[in-house]
Amino acid sequence: MTNTPTAAPAPPAGRATRSTGPANGPVDPSRWIRTYHDRPSATARLVCFPHAGGAANAFVALSAALPEDIELLAVQYPGRQDRRAEPCAEEIGELAAGVAGALASRSDLPVFLLGHSMGALVAFETARLLEERGTVARLFVSAARPPAQDWEEPDLTGVDDEELVAGLRRLGGIPEPLLRDPEIVGEVLRLLRADHRALLRYRCADGAAVAAPLTVLLAASDPKNSLEQMADWARHGRNGHTLVTLSGGHFSLVERPGETGPLLTHCVREDLARLTAAPPAAEPQTPAAPAAEPLADLVREILLGGLEGRTPALPTDLTALEEAARAVMSPEGFAYVAGTAGSGATGRANRAAFERHRLVPRMLRGTRRTDTSVTLFGQRLPVPVLLAPLAAQQVAHPEGESATARAAAAAGVPLVLSTFASRTLEEVAEQAGDHPRWFQLYLPSDRAVGESLVRRAEAAGYTAIVVTVDATHLGFRPAELDSGYSPFLRGTGIANFTGDPAFLAGLPAGADATAAVLRWAQISTDPTLTWADLAWLRGLTRLPLLVKGILHPDDARLALEHGADGVVVSTHGGRQLDGSVSALDALPAVRAAVGPDVPVLMDSGIRTGSDVVKALALGADAVLYGRPYVYGLGLGGRGGVEHVLRCLLTDLGLALALTGCARLADVGPHLLAGTTSDTSGPHGPAENGDRR
């Protein structure tokens, strides 16, 4: 191979090397844009810019992983593949000008830009050009340091081929058989050296920024980029930025379409909903709910992956997660999460109640999409599912509730954080970002600590308090007792106390970890609680207050009389009273006791989307989803939780569609076998009204 010329001197720092537009008239879009999957019903376009040495076909798998409403356009730089006869671009600005010109004829749909590695700089400069003519809905940048940073890229002119190939191996992205093919390697290195010359010439002023919202994608094992470096992208977005961590290495964006496709889809649809939906006239303070997703996105994604030999890493049968988690979690950790009270009769009764009720499918209702949004306490939530407050999640995975919070935010599912979390409520709030979250409270016997916990939750952006009343005495749990294991007595699950000023004030000077655990054991719950204590708590906060652990209708009435805004029908997952009535069987009587306007939630025994529909049909406004997501946490950390939630929500959407429900207001007792038939019209009875 002949030597390449020495790179031209870089322009003075502070000057952005970008063109203002194509120099010779209109740009032929067919030179710059490749489309691999036609999307005639697309409502948005995602324009993807490849890495140095890369080409448009890097995005074929990602294109296949996107749903029908998102069309992927891949950018083809000059000098490669079908443009090989053209000289490679000398500057990043030259590439940006070409792409911006090619997109001028594609302005009929919102445009999202996604640049990977060097492509992030091209996408950034393209966004700046397009904003001079119109708008860009969002800019995604992946595996790339910000434009104002020194990328510390060497001049590859003097680097020999073997050293470059070794670097390619470290980064990944090119299969080993291709790296052993001299012809392919020669072509890759030719392009890599040319693209690096453009990188070396690129300079951008510190203040250069885009108006579009900015999402930064960083792979957890990327050897080239750190979290600290990527965070500096914040200076280049005038309307905020978010940073999302992916699994895998430098090329995760294109190597793991099963992960990145759904993530991008969620972001694009969320932006589209915000751009197109006006706030409701009656509730101007309430954000619009995200647009409903096509029902079978996950199914389609998995089956397409099967064509390439990929199968899901975790079970899609949500009832199989428990046994899968048993194989990977520590025996004592699994016993804590899975254990129930006594003989396990209440746990079995919870599941048997769901098995006993049967849904009746309805046909030809035109439910291509289903609206799963629900309003609770004036806040519109995308789904009638919240993550139940499960304690000490570090027993399942080292990241514990931090991983759960990130997964819940990515899936659009609100989180209810336990008082007995293994991460502080402030840490979890930071991981959750702007997504809805509630705080579950075990009211301590030390009221100063209880008040401090509530004040901290208010300050950290939690929007409701869920006080649990069915665990003032710990249930008799053989699985935990037989292993002699309590996570709390070993320091896991008490972070909200050891980080609380009122709790620390009650410790003697110089107290060690053992002293903190002993004080926690003394004050963490209060067996003397009465309804008067609920009234005290009501006077402490203006946040919505729910009482969790209600099974008797009279207790539901008492909760409302003493200041509760809603109730949660629950058996504590079968962990408290052995031989109790199931939560699902108790639900209708509680709903009747409080009337149609009081929010009623339910947990205990829910595993599938059909289970959620059954709970809604019997009177719940929403459900709390518990153990399965913790099994997912144990199996795969954040990714495991996201997998479980995507399976649940896909199953829920399909269950609604197959019972003829286009929205939650269509759900009622008529969906269950043996109840009054549908007589109110094409979408079922209207007596439920809007789901609160």
XYZ file of C-alpha atoms in Angstrom:
692
model
C 0.000 0.000 0.000
C 1.356 3.442 -0.856
C 1.910 5.992 1.841
C -0.852 8.507 2.403
C -0.029 12.227 2.403
C 0.697 13.974 5.655
C -2.417 15.530 7.189
C -2.877 19.222 6.511
C -2.297 21.598 9.429
C -5.288 22.055 11.715
C -7.055 25.410 11.610
C -6.772 27.707 14.620
C -8.532 26.491 17.756
C -11.982 27.918 18.326
C -13.036 27.922 14.676
C -15.520 25.263 13.559
C -14.573 23.677 10.255
C -17.956 23.251 8.709
C -19.435 24.253 5.403
C -22.549 26.333 5.141
C -24.019 24.183 2.417
C -23.277 22.337 -0.778
C -21.034 24.356 -3.074
C -22.450 23.287 -6.406
C -26.224 23.473 -6.198
C -28.704 20.823 -5.035
C -27.406 17.533 -3.647
C -28.516 14.223 -5.140
C -30.021 12.351 -2.121
C -29.302 8.963 -3.711
C -25.562 9.584 -3.316
C -25.779 10.130 0.433
C -28.760 8.156 1.768
C -29.447 4.404 1.877
C -32.740 2.843 2.990
C -32.754 -0.873 3.834
C -36.360 -1.373 4.953
C -39.281 0.541 3.475
C -41.586 2.035 6.083
C -44.612 3.422 4.211
C -46.445 4.130 7.486
C -43.453 5.849 9.131
C -44.119 8.870 11.321
C -40.424 9.701 11.908
C -37.026 9.289 10.252
C -33.856 8.268 12.058
C -30.763 9.320 10.076
C -27.670 7.290 11.063
C -24.034 8.353 10.542
C -21.343 5.622 10.568
C -17.997 5.541 12.355
C -14.547 6.201 10.888
C -13.801 3.524 8.304
C -17.472 2.498 8.323
C -20.244 2.570 5.763
C -24.015 2.796 5.612
C -24.477 -0.970 5.868
C -23.340 -0.844 9.505
C -26.974 0.000 10.312
C -28.767 -2.833 8.478
C -29.524 -4.839 11.633
C -30.633 -1.739 13.546
C -32.976 -0.846 10.684
C -34.558 -4.301 10.885
C -35.014 -3.939 14.647
C -37.043 -0.716 14.360
C -40.850 -0.805 14.136
C -42.977 0.167 11.161
C -43.447 3.755 12.325
C -39.713 4.629 12.274
C -37.771 4.707 8.996
C -33.986 4.426 9.211
C -31.901 6.347 6.677
C -28.214 5.348 6.655
C -25.630 7.874 5.502
C -23.088 6.743 2.892
C -19.888 8.763 2.993
C -17.926 9.199 -0.280
C -14.991 6.907 -1.009
C -16.551 3.589 0.038
C -18.691 0.783 -1.345
C -20.846 2.142 -4.207
C -19.144 5.556 -3.826
C -15.607 4.158 -3.932
C -14.713 6.056 -7.091
C -15.220 9.368 -5.279
C -12.456 10.837 -3.129
C -12.968 10.590 0.615
C -14.035 13.797 2.340
C -11.256 16.031 3.610
C -13.297 17.653 6.378
C -16.167 16.801 8.739
C -17.977 19.924 7.520
C -17.877 18.618 3.947
C -19.730 15.468 5.050
C -22.252 17.471 7.080
C -23.012 19.783 4.168
C -23.613 16.836 1.846
C -25.986 15.096 4.231
C -27.854 18.313 5.081
C -28.376 18.947 1.375
C -29.586 15.383 0.808
C -32.106 15.682 3.632
C -33.610 18.862 2.218
C -36.054 16.769 0.190
C -37.017 14.641 3.228
C -38.667 17.294 5.365
C -42.152 15.759 5.434
C -41.480 13.834 8.686
C -39.681 14.714 11.934
C -35.959 13.992 11.608
C -33.841 12.383 14.327
C -30.062 12.209 13.872
C -27.865 9.433 15.281
C -24.083 9.498 14.945
C -21.728 6.741 16.069
C -18.106 7.522 17.002
C -16.773 9.874 14.260
C -20.334 9.909 12.911
C -21.391 11.769 16.078
C -19.365 14.785 14.968
C -20.848 14.621 11.476
C -24.345 14.346 12.952
C -23.643 17.279 15.291
C -22.537 19.527 12.436
C -25.437 18.313 10.271
C -27.845 19.215 13.049
C -26.386 22.713 13.201
C -26.865 23.124 9.441
C -30.411 21.756 9.485
C -31.375 24.057 12.335
C -30.538 26.993 10.092
C -33.300 25.776 7.752
C -35.714 24.049 10.106
C -35.523 21.815 13.165
C -34.158 18.470 14.286
C -36.337 16.539 16.735
C -33.394 15.005 18.653
C -29.682 14.314 18.269
C -28.311 10.976 19.474
C -24.527 10.667 19.826
C -22.879 7.323 20.518
C -19.358 6.354 21.616
C -17.911 9.791 20.858
C -16.254 12.492 22.902
C -17.742 15.987 22.572
C -16.684 18.120 19.604
C -14.741 20.650 21.658
C -12.553 17.983 23.253
C -9.250 16.750 21.912
C -10.021 13.256 20.701
C -6.328 12.385 21.105
C -6.385 10.597 17.771
C -2.948 9.893 16.289
C -1.961 10.713 12.738
C -2.366 7.260 11.197
C -0.044 8.071 8.295
C 2.927 6.744 10.221
C 1.159 3.833 11.949
C 1.830 0.458 10.342
C -0.956 -1.896 9.285
C -0.351 -4.482 12.019
C -0.708 -1.898 14.759
C -3.914 -0.571 13.230
C -5.397 -4.067 12.947
C -4.501 -4.728 16.595
C -6.408 -1.560 17.510
C -9.411 -2.700 15.502
C -9.395 -5.998 17.388
C -9.420 -4.172 20.727
C -12.417 -2.070 19.715
C -14.379 -4.909 18.125
C -16.954 -4.293 15.441
C -15.228 -6.348 12.710
C -15.518 -10.159 12.849
C -12.175 -11.955 13.144
C -12.516 -13.827 9.803
C -12.715 -10.472 8.012
C -9.621 -9.214 9.795
C -7.735 -12.183 8.356
C -8.733 -11.270 4.792
C -5.943 -9.041 3.329
C -8.203 -7.444 0.718
C -10.873 -6.479 3.245
C -8.304 -5.254 5.760
C -6.625 -3.137 3.108
C -9.910 -1.439 2.230
C -10.796 -0.828 5.893
C -7.404 0.708 6.622
C -7.594 2.921 3.529
C -10.903 4.361 4.743
C -9.765 4.561 8.342
C -6.699 6.635 7.453
C -8.744 8.936 5.220
C -11.446 9.489 7.844
C -8.821 10.160 10.503
C -7.342 12.900 8.361
C -10.755 14.590 8.459
C -10.894 14.088 12.222
C -7.475 15.679 12.701
C -8.612 18.770 10.794
C -11.819 19.181 12.797
C -12.082 21.999 15.331
C -15.158 23.286 17.077
C -15.649 26.255 19.384
C -16.457 25.428 23.002
C -19.754 27.279 22.759
C -21.060 25.495 19.671
C -24.402 23.861 20.506
C -27.557 22.447 18.970
C -31.091 23.441 19.880
C -32.355 19.860 19.592
C -32.534 17.756 22.761
C -29.400 15.665 23.079
C -29.141 11.991 24.091
C -25.658 10.624 24.737
C -25.158 6.842 24.454
C -22.194 5.292 26.281
C -21.417 1.571 26.324
C -20.383 0.322 29.750
C -17.285 -1.480 28.419
C -16.192 1.033 25.782
C -12.363 1.187 25.946
C -12.230 4.595 24.198
C -14.713 6.725 26.119
C -15.387 7.323 29.803
C -18.467 8.613 31.606
C -16.577 11.774 32.577
C -15.646 12.504 28.965
C -19.124 11.836 27.596
C -20.815 13.954 30.252
C -19.148 17.022 28.716
C -21.625 16.801 25.801
C -23.944 18.784 28.102
C -22.191 21.980 26.984
C -23.265 21.355 23.388
C -27.033 21.084 23.894
C -29.056 24.221 24.527
C -32.216 22.324 25.532
C -30.898 19.693 27.895
C -29.206 16.355 27.522
C -29.552 12.836 28.885
C -26.892 10.145 29.181
C -27.891 6.517 28.686
C -25.591 3.582 29.428
C -25.644 0.582 27.087
C -24.233 -2.847 27.751
C -21.272 -4.091 25.733
C -18.363 -2.335 24.057
C -17.571 0.434 21.586
C -19.840 -0.951 18.848
C -22.839 -1.864 21.031
C -25.054 0.513 19.080
C -24.865 -1.616 15.935
C -23.921 -4.989 17.440
C -26.856 -5.174 19.856
C -29.926 -3.997 17.916
C -32.159 -5.961 20.273
C -31.157 -3.531 23.025
C -30.626 -0.308 21.116
C -33.643 -0.614 18.797
C -36.228 -0.515 21.616
C -34.327 2.246 23.398
C -34.302 4.458 20.315
C -37.937 3.614 19.582
C -38.975 4.673 23.076
C -37.103 7.986 22.796
C -38.448 8.780 19.321
C -42.055 8.040 20.265
C -41.771 10.006 23.479
C -40.529 13.013 21.505
C -43.266 12.638 18.903
C -45.912 12.540 21.613
C -44.509 15.691 23.176
C -44.313 17.472 19.824
C -47.828 16.589 18.690
C -49.957 16.288 21.828
C -51.505 19.337 23.438
C -52.066 19.263 27.226
C -55.682 18.393 28.229
C -57.849 21.448 28.726
C -59.191 20.223 32.092
C -55.757 19.302 33.435
C -53.219 21.784 32.043
C -50.653 20.776 34.689
C -50.585 17.137 33.584
C -48.026 16.047 30.957
C -49.373 14.201 27.945
C -48.968 10.434 28.114
C -46.569 8.824 25.650
C -48.087 7.513 22.445
C -49.254 3.920 22.620
C -46.807 1.506 21.047
C -47.734 -0.978 18.328
C -48.646 -4.154 20.126
C -46.099 -6.653 18.921
C -42.817 -4.703 18.804
C -41.100 -7.087 21.226
C -42.479 -10.163 19.493
C -41.284 -8.856 16.127
C -37.871 -7.965 17.506
C -37.329 -11.410 19.015
C -38.464 -13.281 15.923
C -36.274 -11.163 13.657
C -33.370 -11.915 15.957
C -34.146 -15.585 15.569
C -33.403 -15.307 11.859
C -29.838 -14.407 12.862
C -29.589 -17.165 15.442
C -30.284 -14.943 18.463
C -32.714 -15.951 21.186
C -33.646 -14.041 24.362
C -31.124 -14.383 27.162
C -33.937 -14.563 29.739
C -37.280 -16.404 29.669
C -40.212 -14.597 28.105
C -42.544 -16.787 30.184
C -42.817 -14.542 33.224
C -43.902 -17.453 35.400
C -40.569 -19.196 34.667
C -38.389 -16.409 36.054
C -38.451 -17.710 39.622
C -36.774 -21.003 38.791
C -34.290 -19.281 36.488
C -33.359 -16.857 39.288
C -32.984 -19.682 41.789
C -30.105 -21.025 39.683
C -28.071 -17.794 39.775
C -28.921 -16.005 43.035
C -27.300 -16.901 46.342
C -29.456 -19.429 48.277
C -30.059 -17.016 51.153
C -30.789 -14.079 48.826
C -33.246 -16.161 46.820
C -34.895 -17.386 50.041
C -35.397 -13.790 51.142
C -36.967 -12.686 47.857
C -39.074 -15.784 47.113
C -40.059 -16.822 50.631
C -43.617 -16.640 51.952
C -45.264 -16.989 55.355
C -45.848 -20.332 57.041
C -46.927 -23.121 54.711
C -47.108 -20.758 51.734
C -50.910 -21.018 51.593
C -51.425 -17.283 51.013
C -48.898 -17.202 48.194
C -50.611 -20.155 46.524
C -54.039 -18.576 47.068
C -52.883 -15.376 45.342
C -51.937 -17.313 42.207
C -54.978 -19.599 42.380
C -57.294 -16.581 42.355
C -55.839 -15.392 39.057
C -56.015 -18.896 37.622
C -59.672 -19.206 38.648
C -60.798 -16.134 36.718
C -60.976 -16.485 32.935
C -60.982 -13.742 30.307
C -63.423 -13.862 27.396
C -61.850 -12.759 24.075
C -63.784 -10.437 21.758
C -63.344 -10.205 18.000
C -63.001 -7.566 15.269
C -62.733 -4.551 17.564
C -60.102 -2.732 15.469
C -57.554 -2.608 18.290
C -54.289 -2.221 16.352
C -53.078 0.034 19.145
C -54.170 0.172 22.764
C -54.038 3.179 25.072
C -52.726 1.913 28.420
C -52.380 5.317 30.107
C -53.996 6.021 33.470
C -54.377 9.126 35.627
C -53.544 8.774 39.331
C -53.620 11.782 41.655
C -53.565 14.200 38.707
C -50.551 12.579 37.055
C -50.882 10.805 33.731
C -48.914 7.540 33.729
C -48.215 5.576 30.532
C -49.243 2.207 32.002
C -51.397 0.962 34.926
C -48.332 -0.760 36.409
C -45.894 0.468 39.053
C -42.928 -1.413 40.459
C -43.789 -2.650 43.937
C -41.562 -1.630 46.867
C -39.274 -4.628 47.382
C -36.618 -4.205 50.049
C -32.870 -4.867 50.028
C -32.553 -5.447 46.295
C -28.789 -5.698 46.582
C -29.336 -9.328 47.595
C -30.330 -9.917 43.949
C -27.722 -7.753 42.196
C -24.857 -5.515 43.371
C -26.439 -2.389 41.832
C -29.752 -3.086 43.581
C -32.354 -0.342 43.337
C -30.080 1.851 41.205
C -30.316 -0.647 38.339
C -34.055 -1.051 38.922
C -34.626 2.711 38.786
C -32.794 3.043 35.472
C -34.713 0.121 34.005
C -38.059 1.479 35.214
C -37.299 4.874 33.672
C -36.311 3.267 30.358
C -39.521 1.207 30.290
C -41.731 4.117 31.377
C -42.908 2.309 34.521
C -43.095 4.335 37.774
C -41.126 3.018 40.732
C -42.277 2.721 44.344
C -39.121 2.719 46.479
C -39.005 0.802 49.748
C -37.962 2.456 53.003
C -35.741 -0.609 53.409
C -33.856 -0.078 50.141
C -30.164 -0.851 49.835
C -29.649 2.561 48.176
C -30.723 5.904 49.638
C -33.862 7.517 48.287
C -31.736 10.386 46.968
C -29.462 8.025 45.019
C -32.439 6.268 43.484
C -34.103 9.571 42.589
C -30.949 10.591 40.717
C -31.012 7.335 38.739
C -34.736 7.723 37.963
C -34.296 11.230 36.555
C -37.592 12.894 35.647
C -39.634 9.693 35.647
C -42.460 9.317 38.226
C -41.574 7.717 41.554
C -43.357 7.120 44.855
C -41.920 6.417 48.298
C -43.114 3.509 50.448
C -42.926 4.227 54.166
C -42.655 1.888 57.125
C -43.470 4.354 59.880
C -40.673 4.050 62.483
C -41.331 4.122 66.208
C -39.032 7.160 66.342
C -41.339 9.781 64.856
C -38.460 12.210 64.226
C -36.931 9.641 61.859
C -40.325 9.112 60.195
C -40.750 12.834 59.611
C -37.210 13.102 58.263
C -37.843 10.297 55.756
C -40.979 12.038 54.503
C -39.227 15.390 54.166
C -36.373 13.784 52.259
C -38.819 12.052 49.914
C -40.576 15.346 49.218
C -37.271 17.099 48.526
C -36.095 14.301 46.208
C -39.142 14.517 43.937
C -41.218 11.538 45.080
C -44.835 12.344 44.282
C -46.779 10.058 46.648
C -46.303 8.298 49.988
C -47.368 4.659 50.302
C -47.513 3.702 53.977
C -47.426 -0.056 54.581
C -49.597 -1.153 57.511
C -49.558 -4.967 57.302
C -45.989 -5.531 58.538
C -45.908 -3.974 62.006
C -45.073 -7.548 63.085
C -42.755 -9.607 60.892
C -44.462 -12.684 59.434
C -43.262 -16.209 60.194
C -41.130 -16.960 57.105
C -39.534 -20.420 57.146
C -37.291 -19.852 54.112
C -35.541 -16.987 55.870
C -35.545 -18.682 59.268
C -34.141 -21.957 57.956
C -31.183 -20.120 56.433
C -30.782 -17.853 59.471
C -30.592 -14.915 57.113
C -31.712 -11.303 57.406
C -30.163 -8.848 54.938
C -30.918 -5.973 57.303
C -28.977 -7.375 60.247
C -26.022 -7.681 57.871
C -26.289 -4.038 56.869
C -28.174 -4.402 53.552
C -31.467 -2.557 53.253
C -30.914 0.128 55.882
C -29.285 2.818 53.702
C -32.192 5.239 54.195
C -31.535 5.094 57.931
C -27.738 5.213 58.028
C -27.953 8.205 55.689
C -30.642 10.002 57.717
C -29.691 12.893 60.030
C -32.470 12.162 62.547
C -31.439 8.499 62.751
C -27.760 9.372 63.136
C -28.612 11.880 65.869
C -29.889 8.971 67.969
C -26.581 7.100 67.825
C -23.889 7.610 70.481
C -20.685 9.337 69.453
C -18.290 6.963 67.693
C -20.985 4.351 67.058
C -19.937 1.599 64.664
C -21.907 -0.317 62.017
C -23.143 -2.835 64.582
C -24.608 -0.066 66.712
C -26.396 1.353 63.656
C -27.926 -2.051 62.835
C -29.105 -2.489 66.429
C -30.730 0.962 66.467
C -32.402 0.194 63.134
C -33.813 -3.035 64.582
C -35.202 -1.117 67.553
C -36.991 1.704 65.721
C -37.553 0.682 62.064
C -41.174 -0.428 62.558
C -43.779 0.208 65.236
C -46.107 -2.593 66.435
C -48.187 -0.081 68.430
C -49.491 1.782 65.342
C -53.160 2.780 65.260
C -55.340 4.719 62.839
C -54.487 7.865 64.835
C -50.896 7.525 63.602
C -52.152 7.625 60.034
C -53.915 10.899 60.833
C -50.598 12.232 62.208
C -48.865 11.258 58.982
C -51.636 12.915 56.974
C -50.930 16.170 58.778
C -47.250 15.883 57.979
C -47.388 16.039 54.159
C -49.520 17.288 51.306
C -48.395 14.479 49.015
C -51.037 11.903 48.055
C -51.140 9.249 50.774
C -51.968 5.590 50.084
C -52.395 2.849 52.656
C -50.928 -0.494 51.570
C -51.945 -3.841 53.031
C -55.741 -3.469 53.012
C -57.887 -6.623 52.620
C -61.031 -5.869 54.657
C -63.535 -3.302 53.320
C -63.940 -1.768 56.797
C -60.199 -1.080 56.927
C -60.452 0.627 53.563
C -63.154 2.942 54.938
C -61.082 3.648 58.068
C -58.066 4.505 55.942
C -60.082 7.137 54.074
C -61.574 8.485 57.311
C -58.071 9.050 58.702
C -56.722 10.923 55.703
C -55.724 8.399 53.040
C -56.235 9.361 49.400
C -56.158 5.786 48.132
C -55.557 2.179 49.171
C -53.484 -0.764 48.004
C -55.134 -4.168 48.338
C -52.269 -6.485 49.253
C -51.222 -9.615 51.150
C -47.603 -8.404 51.193
C -46.893 -11.002 48.536
C -48.071 -13.770 50.877
C -45.212 -12.954 53.293
C -47.226 -11.974 56.383
C -50.305 -14.035 57.386
C -50.382 -17.691 56.328
C -53.861 -18.767 55.220
C -55.023 -15.257 54.353
C -57.651 -14.374 51.777
C -56.055 -13.638 48.402
C -55.679 -10.028 47.345
C -57.619 -10.539 44.099
C -60.556 -12.083 45.981
C -60.567 -9.162 48.441
C -60.422 -6.535 45.711
C -64.110 -6.272 44.640
C -65.358 -5.717 48.200
C -62.748 -3.026 48.847
C -63.667 -1.271 45.604
C -67.354 -1.367 46.595
C -66.519 0.028 50.052
C -64.614 3.089 48.842
C -66.724 3.840 45.769
C -65.713 4.510 42.163
C -63.698 7.695 42.663
C -61.033 6.584 45.158
C -57.842 5.191 43.607
C -57.511 1.490 44.408
C -54.308 -0.359 43.557
C -53.571 -4.037 44.032
C -50.573 -6.354 44.332
C -49.759 -9.977 45.276
C -49.643 -12.801 42.754
C -49.481 -10.766 39.531
C -47.213 -12.353 36.945
C -48.565 -11.704 33.424
C -50.308 -9.078 31.336
C -53.517 -11.083 31.534
C -53.249 -10.967 35.341
C -53.120 -7.163 35.151
C -56.273 -7.092 33.003
C -58.076 -9.368 35.507
C -57.143 -7.060 38.379
C -58.396 -4.015 36.447
C -61.609 -5.862 35.566
C -62.289 -6.525 39.256
C -61.846 -2.921 40.310
C -58.170 -1.924 40.453
C -57.055 1.317 38.824
C -53.472 0.049 38.624
C -51.273 -2.698 40.030
C -47.944 -2.971 41.803
C -45.680 -5.554 40.180
C -43.266 -7.288 42.511
C -41.126 -10.408 42.557
C -40.750 -11.019 38.769
C -38.779 -7.814 38.234
C -36.442 -8.686 41.111
C -35.891 -12.095 39.540
C -35.009 -10.197 36.357
C -32.637 -8.029 38.398
C -30.918 -11.132 39.731
C -30.672 -12.659 36.266
C -29.412 -9.645 34.348
C -29.234 -6.434 36.373
C -30.820 -3.421 34.705
C -31.175 -5.296 31.411
C -32.963 -8.135 33.169
C -35.488 -5.754 34.736
C -36.083 -4.051 31.370
C -36.632 -7.441 29.733
C -39.229 -8.412 32.328
C -41.069 -5.099 32.009
C -41.088 -5.178 28.209
C -42.506 -8.706 28.297
C -45.163 -7.696 30.812
C -46.238 -4.556 28.935
C -46.296 -6.334 25.572
C -48.429 -9.079 27.098
C -50.696 -6.457 28.686
C -51.217 -4.616 25.400
C -52.028 -7.837 23.573
C -54.371 -8.991 26.358
C -56.287 -5.722 26.092
C -56.469 -5.982 22.300
C -57.594 -9.601 22.344
C -60.386 -8.796 24.794
C -61.517 -5.958 22.529
C -60.262 -3.075 24.674
C -58.702 -0.085 22.953
C -58.237 1.762 26.275
C -58.385 1.059 29.990
C -61.838 2.616 30.285
C -63.119 -0.359 28.231
C -62.047 -2.808 30.949
C -64.684 -4.093 33.362
C -66.191 -7.237 34.926
C -67.778 -8.099 31.570
C -64.360 -9.304 30.388
C -64.490 -12.213 32.827
C -66.410 -15.448 32.218
C -69.604 -15.751 34.225
C -70.328 -12.012 34.508
C -72.884 -9.789 32.786
C -72.438 -9.710 29.007
C -71.465 -6.668 26.998
C -74.552 -4.657 26.124
C -73.264 -1.134 25.845
C -71.768 -0.888 22.383
C -68.769 -1.807 20.300
C -66.179 -1.188 22.996
C -67.818 -2.632 26.085
C -69.675 -1.054 29.007
C -68.926 2.499 29.960
C -69.705 2.316 33.683
C -66.024 2.273 34.702
C -65.428 5.714 33.249
C -61.901 7.095 33.068
C -59.299 5.092 34.951
C -57.969 7.394 37.652
